[in-house]
GROMACS .gro file of C-alpha atoms in nm:
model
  301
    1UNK     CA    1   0.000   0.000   0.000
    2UNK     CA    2   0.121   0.347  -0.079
    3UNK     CA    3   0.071   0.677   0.057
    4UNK     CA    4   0.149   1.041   0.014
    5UNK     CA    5   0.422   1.222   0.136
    6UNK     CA    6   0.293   1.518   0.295
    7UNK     CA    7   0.459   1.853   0.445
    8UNK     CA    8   0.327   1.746   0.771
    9UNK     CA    9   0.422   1.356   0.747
   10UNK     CA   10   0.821   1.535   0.588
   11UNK     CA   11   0.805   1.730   0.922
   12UNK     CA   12   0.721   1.475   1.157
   13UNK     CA   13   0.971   1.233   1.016
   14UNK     CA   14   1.260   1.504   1.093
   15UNK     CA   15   1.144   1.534   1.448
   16UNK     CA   16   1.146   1.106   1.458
   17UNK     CA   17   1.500   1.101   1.285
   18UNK     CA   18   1.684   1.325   1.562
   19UNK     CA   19   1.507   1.094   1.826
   20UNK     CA   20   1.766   0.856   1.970
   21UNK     CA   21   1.530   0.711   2.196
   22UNK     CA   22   1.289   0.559   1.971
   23UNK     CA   23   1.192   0.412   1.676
   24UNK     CA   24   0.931   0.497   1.460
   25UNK     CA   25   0.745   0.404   1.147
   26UNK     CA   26   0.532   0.503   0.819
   27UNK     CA   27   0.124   0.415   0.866
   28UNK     CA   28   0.043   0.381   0.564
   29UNK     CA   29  -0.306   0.339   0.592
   30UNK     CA   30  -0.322   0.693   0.816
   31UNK     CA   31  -0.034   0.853   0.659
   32UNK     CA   32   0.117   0.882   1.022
   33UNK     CA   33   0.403   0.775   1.216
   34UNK     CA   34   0.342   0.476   1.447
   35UNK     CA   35   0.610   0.398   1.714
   36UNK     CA   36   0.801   0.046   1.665
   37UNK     CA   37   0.768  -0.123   1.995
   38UNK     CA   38   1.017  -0.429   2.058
   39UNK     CA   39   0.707  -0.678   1.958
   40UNK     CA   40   0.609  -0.434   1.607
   41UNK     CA   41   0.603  -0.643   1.343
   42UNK     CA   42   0.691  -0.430   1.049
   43UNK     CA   43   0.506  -0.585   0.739
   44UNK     CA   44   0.656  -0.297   0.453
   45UNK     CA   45   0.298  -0.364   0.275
   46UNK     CA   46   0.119  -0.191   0.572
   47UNK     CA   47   0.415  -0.009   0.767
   48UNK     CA   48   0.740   0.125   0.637
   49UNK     CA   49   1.054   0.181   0.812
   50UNK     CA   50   1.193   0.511   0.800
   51UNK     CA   51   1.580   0.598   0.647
   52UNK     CA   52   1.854   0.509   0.885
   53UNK     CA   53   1.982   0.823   1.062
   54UNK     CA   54   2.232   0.796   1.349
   55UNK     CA   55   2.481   0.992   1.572
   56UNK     CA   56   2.732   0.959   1.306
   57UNK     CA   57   2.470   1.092   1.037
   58UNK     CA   58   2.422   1.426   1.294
   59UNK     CA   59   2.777   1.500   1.323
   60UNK     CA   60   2.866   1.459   0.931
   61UNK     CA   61   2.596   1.713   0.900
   62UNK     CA   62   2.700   1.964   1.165
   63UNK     CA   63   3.077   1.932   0.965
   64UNK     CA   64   2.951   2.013   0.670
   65UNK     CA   65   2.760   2.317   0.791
   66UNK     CA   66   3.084   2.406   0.929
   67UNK     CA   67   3.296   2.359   0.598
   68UNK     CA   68   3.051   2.579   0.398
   69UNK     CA   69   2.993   2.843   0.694
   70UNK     CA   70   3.166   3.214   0.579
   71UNK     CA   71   3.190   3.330   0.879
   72UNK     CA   72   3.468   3.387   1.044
   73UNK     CA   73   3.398   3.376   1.422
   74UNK     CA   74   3.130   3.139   1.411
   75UNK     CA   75   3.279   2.911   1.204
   76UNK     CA   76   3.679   2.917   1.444
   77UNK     CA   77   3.434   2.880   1.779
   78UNK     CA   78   3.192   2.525   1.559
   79UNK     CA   79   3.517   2.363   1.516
   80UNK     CA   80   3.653   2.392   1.850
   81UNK     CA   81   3.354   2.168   1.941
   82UNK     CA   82   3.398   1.946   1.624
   83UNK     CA   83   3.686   1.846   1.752
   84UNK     CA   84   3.625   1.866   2.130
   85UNK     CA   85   3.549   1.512   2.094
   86UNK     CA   86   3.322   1.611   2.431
   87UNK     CA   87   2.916   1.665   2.432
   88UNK     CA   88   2.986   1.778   2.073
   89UNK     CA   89   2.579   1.850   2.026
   90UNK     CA   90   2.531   2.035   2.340
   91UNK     CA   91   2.810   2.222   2.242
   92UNK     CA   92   2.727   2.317   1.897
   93UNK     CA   93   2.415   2.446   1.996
   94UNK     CA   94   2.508   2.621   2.289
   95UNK     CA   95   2.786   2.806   2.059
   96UNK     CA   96   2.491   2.866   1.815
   97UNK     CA   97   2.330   3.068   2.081
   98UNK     CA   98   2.625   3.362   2.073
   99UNK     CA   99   2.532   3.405   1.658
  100UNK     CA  100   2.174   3.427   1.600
  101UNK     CA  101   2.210   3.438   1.227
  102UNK     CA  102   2.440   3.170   1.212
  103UNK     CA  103   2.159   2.943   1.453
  104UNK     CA  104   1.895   3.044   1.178
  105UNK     CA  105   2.152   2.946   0.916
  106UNK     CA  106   2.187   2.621   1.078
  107UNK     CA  107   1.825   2.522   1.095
  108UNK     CA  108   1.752   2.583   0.758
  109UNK     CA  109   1.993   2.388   0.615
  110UNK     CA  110   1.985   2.100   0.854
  111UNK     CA  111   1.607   2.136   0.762
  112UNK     CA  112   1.670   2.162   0.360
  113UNK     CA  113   1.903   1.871   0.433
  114UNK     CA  114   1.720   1.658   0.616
  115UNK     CA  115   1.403   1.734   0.353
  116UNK     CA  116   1.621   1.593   0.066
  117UNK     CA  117   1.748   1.288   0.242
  118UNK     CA  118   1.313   1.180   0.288
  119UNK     CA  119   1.269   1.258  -0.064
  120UNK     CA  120   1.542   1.056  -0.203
  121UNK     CA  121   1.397   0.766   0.037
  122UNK     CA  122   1.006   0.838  -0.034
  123UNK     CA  123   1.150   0.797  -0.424
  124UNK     CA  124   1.342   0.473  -0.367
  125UNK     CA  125   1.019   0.373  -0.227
  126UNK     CA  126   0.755   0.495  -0.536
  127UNK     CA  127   1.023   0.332  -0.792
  128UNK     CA  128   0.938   0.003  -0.563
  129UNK     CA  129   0.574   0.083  -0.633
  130UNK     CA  130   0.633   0.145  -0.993
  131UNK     CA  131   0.510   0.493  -0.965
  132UNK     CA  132   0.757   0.780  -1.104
  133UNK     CA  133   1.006   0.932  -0.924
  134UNK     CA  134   0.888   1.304  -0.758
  135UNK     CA  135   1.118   1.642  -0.785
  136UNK     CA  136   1.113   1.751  -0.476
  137UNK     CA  137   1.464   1.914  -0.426
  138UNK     CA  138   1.453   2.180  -0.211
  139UNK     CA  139   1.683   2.470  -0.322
  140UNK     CA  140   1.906   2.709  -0.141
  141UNK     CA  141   1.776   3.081  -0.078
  142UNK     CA  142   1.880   3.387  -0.017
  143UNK     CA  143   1.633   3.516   0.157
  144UNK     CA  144   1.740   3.483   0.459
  145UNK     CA  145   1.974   3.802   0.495
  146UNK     CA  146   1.622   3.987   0.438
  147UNK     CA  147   1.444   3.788   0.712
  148UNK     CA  148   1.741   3.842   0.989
  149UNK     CA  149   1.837   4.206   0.850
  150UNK     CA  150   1.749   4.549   0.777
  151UNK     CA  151   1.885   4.757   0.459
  152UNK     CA  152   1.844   5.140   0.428
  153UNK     CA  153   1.941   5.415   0.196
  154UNK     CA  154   2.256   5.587   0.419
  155UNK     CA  155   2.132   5.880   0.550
  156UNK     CA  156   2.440   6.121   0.646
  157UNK     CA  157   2.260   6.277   1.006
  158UNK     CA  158   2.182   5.968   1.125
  159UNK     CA  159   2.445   5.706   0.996
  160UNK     CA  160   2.764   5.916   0.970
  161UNK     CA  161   2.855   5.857   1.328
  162UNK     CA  162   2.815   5.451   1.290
  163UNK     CA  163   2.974   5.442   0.990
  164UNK     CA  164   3.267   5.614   1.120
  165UNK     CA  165   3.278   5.399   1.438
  166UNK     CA  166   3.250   5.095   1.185
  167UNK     CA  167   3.553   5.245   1.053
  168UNK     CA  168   3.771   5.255   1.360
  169UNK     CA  169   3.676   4.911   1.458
  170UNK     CA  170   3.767   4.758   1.109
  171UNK     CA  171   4.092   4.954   1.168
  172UNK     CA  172   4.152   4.790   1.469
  173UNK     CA  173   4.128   4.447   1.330
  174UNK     CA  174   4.424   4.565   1.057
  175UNK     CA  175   4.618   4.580   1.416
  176UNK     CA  176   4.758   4.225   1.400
  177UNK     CA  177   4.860   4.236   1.073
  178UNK     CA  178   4.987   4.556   0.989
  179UNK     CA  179   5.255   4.771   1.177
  180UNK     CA  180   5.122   5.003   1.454
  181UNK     CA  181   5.217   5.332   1.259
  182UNK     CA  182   5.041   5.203   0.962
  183UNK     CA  183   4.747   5.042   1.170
  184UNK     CA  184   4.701   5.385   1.344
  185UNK     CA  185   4.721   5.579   0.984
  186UNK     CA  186   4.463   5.346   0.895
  187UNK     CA  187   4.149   5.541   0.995
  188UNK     CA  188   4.281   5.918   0.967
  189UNK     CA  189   4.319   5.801   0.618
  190UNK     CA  190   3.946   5.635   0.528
  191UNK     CA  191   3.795   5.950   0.724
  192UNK     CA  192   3.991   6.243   0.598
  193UNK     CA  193   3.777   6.508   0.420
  194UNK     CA  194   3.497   6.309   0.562
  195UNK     CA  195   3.256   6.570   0.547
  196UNK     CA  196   3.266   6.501   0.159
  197UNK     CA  197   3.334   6.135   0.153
  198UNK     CA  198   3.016   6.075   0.443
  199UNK     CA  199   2.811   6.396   0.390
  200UNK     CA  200   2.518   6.516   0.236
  201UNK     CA  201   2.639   6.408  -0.112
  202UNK     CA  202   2.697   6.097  -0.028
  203UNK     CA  203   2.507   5.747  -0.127
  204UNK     CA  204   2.476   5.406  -0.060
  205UNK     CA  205   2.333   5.143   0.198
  206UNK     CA  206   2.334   5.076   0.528
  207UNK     CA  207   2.231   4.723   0.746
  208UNK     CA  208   2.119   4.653   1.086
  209UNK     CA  209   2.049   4.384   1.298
  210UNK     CA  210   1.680   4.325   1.352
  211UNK     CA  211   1.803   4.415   1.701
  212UNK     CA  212   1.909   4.778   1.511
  213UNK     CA  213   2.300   4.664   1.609
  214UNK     CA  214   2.504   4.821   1.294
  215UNK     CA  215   2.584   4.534   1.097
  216UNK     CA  216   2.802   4.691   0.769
  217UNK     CA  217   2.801   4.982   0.505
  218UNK     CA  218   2.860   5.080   0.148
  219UNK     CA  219   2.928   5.439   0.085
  220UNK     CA  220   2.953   5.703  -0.217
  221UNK     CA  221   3.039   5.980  -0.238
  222UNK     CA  222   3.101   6.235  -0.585
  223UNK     CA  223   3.455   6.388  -0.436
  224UNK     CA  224   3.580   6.475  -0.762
  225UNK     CA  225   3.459   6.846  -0.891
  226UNK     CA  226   3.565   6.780  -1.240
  227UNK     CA  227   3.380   6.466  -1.274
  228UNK     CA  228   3.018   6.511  -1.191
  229UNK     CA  229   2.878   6.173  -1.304
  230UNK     CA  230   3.196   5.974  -1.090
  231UNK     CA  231   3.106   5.862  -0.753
  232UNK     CA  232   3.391   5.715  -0.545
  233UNK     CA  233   3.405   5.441  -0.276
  234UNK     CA  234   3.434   5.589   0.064
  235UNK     CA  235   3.348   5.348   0.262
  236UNK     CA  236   3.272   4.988   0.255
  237UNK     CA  237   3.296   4.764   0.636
  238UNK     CA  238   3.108   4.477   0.792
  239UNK     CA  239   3.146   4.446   1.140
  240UNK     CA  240   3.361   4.140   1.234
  241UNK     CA  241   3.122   3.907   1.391
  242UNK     CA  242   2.876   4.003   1.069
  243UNK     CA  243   3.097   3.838   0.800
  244UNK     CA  244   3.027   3.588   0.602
  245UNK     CA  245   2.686   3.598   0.579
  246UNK     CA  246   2.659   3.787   0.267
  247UNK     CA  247   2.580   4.120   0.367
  248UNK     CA  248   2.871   4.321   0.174
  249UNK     CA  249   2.751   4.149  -0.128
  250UNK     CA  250   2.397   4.291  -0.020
  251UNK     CA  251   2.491   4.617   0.015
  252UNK     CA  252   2.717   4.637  -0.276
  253UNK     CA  253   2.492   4.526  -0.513
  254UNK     CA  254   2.218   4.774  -0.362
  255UNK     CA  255   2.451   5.062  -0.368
  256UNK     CA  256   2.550   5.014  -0.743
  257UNK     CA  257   2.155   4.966  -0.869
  258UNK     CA  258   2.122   5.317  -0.681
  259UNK     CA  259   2.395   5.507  -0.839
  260UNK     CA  260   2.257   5.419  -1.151
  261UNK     CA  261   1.874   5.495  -1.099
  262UNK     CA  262   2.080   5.842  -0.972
  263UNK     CA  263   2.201   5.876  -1.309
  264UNK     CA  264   2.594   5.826  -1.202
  265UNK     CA  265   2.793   5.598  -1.540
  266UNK     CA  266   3.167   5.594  -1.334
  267UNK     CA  267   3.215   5.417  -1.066
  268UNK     CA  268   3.568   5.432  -0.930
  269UNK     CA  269   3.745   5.241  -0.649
  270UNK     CA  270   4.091   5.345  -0.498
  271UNK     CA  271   4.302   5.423  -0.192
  272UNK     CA  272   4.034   5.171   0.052
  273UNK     CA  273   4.150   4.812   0.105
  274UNK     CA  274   3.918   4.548  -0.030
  275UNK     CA  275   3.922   4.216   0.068
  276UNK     CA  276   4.007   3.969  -0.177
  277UNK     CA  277   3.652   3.807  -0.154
  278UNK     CA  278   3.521   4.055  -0.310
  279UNK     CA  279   3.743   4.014  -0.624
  280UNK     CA  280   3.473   3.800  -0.809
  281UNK     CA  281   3.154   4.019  -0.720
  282UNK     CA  282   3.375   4.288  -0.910
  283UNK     CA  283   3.398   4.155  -1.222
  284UNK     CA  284   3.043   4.033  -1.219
  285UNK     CA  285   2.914   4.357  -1.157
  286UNK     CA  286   3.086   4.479  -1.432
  287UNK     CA  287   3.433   4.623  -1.306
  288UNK     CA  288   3.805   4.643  -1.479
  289UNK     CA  289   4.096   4.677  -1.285
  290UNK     CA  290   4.375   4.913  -1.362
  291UNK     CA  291   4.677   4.830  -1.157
  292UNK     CA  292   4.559   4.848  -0.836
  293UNK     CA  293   4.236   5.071  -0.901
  294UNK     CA  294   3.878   4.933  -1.012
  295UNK     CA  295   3.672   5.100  -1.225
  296UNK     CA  296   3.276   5.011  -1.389
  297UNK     CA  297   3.080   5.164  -1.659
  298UNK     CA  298   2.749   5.152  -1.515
  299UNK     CA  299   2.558   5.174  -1.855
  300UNK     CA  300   2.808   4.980  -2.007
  301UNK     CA  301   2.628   4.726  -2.247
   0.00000   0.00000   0.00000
């Protein structure tokens, strides 16, 4: 006997695969989940046994998670208790706790995971059946940077100041890498003439934490008087424990469909240190490097 695999029935054979303690199996006369007691006798005409799913199965999932997982913090603190060896799943979620975004992160894809692994079984099953095989991947999304965050236009009276704190903190993290003169040169340099670079003039994006915490920035600014229709980079930061998730692509990509609906064609990018991530987003947004300097054509065909 067949029977339909249901959001609800998906959903309640998640919850059944994460518990240890029992054992459970497919109804299929109700479409439910019946509990396999030591004297079940499971028929596989009437009841079906669920995919195996152990321990092991748990952890390989967490350490993938982990391998694909951008960001920085998050990701250093998950592998400490990957390899603690020691109440490993108490300990990822406890460390899940300290990076909301992250947790969310984590549920969906164990979720989208989880959701694939069923289908591929509930399809093993219909080809039994003779029946044909169901699509029922479920894709990635990026929606969740616009479930967890906030992006606004910058506005200079009420962002300036965060955006300039955002620079000294960024600055700070150039400490361990760069000399102390340098590292100190570091932020008179991004703010000088900032009354031009983070002013009135300038454009661009801004995000926040649902919890309004300042999350990262891409500014604009025209500081060139003999090129009207050039805007310049001024400023472009994610806060440290942001990173990763996406958000400077965000905010880039925001800032750049802005300058042109203002009716700016350069864009120009110099003097401001870019990290090397950011190399490929570039050149798919439609910048050319010069030596050291980027520059896109925003009504470039």
């Amino acid at each position: 006997m067949t029977f339909e695999l249901t959001d609800e029935l998906a959903d309640s054979i998640i919850s059944a695969l994460e518990n240890q303690e029992k054992r459970f199996v497919v109804d299929s006369k109700s479409g439910l989940l019946a509990e396999k007691t030591q004297d079940f006798v499971c028929d596989e005409e009437n009841f079906y046994e669920l995919p195996s799913w152990d321990s092991k199965d748990g952890f390989d999932l967490m350490e993938s998670f982990v391998n694909e997982l951008h960001s920085p913090m998050a990701r250093n603190d998950l592998l400490n208790v990957l390899r603690s060896g020691r109440g490993v799943f108490r300990g990822f979620k406890d460390v899940l706790k300290s990076y909301p975004e992250v947790e969310k992160r984590w549920h969906f894809f164990k979720n989208r995971q989880l959701i694939n692994y069923i289908n591929r079984w509930y399809n093993d099953l219909r080809e039994t059946w003779g029946l044909e095989k169901l699509d029922r991947e479920v894709e990635e999304t990026e929606d969740l940077l616009c479930d967890d965050f906030v992006f606004s236009n910058y506005d200079f009276k009420c962002d300036r100041e965060e955006v300039l704190k955002c620079i000294e903190s960024v600055a700070r993290d150039y400490s361990a890498v760069l000399p102390e003169e340098i590292a100190n040169a570091l932020p008179e340099l991004w703010k000088a003439d900032e009354d031009v670079k983070f002013g009135d003039k300038a454009c661009g994006f801004v995000c926040r934490s649902l919890s309004k915490e300042f999350a990262g920035c891409a500014v604009f600014a025209p500081c060139l008087k003999n090129a009207p229709n050039t805007v310049l980079l001024t400023g472009y930061f994610v806060q440290e424990n942001y990173r990763g998730l996406g958000i400077g692509r965000q905010l880039f990509e925001m800032s750049l469909a802005e300058l042109k609906k203002r009716h700016f064609k350069w864009v120009f990018l110099a003097n401001v240190i870019l990290p090397e991530s950011i190399t490929p987003l570039l050149l798919r947004t439609g910048f050319k490097q010069f030596g050291s300097v980027y520059v896109a054509d925003l009504f470039s065909e």
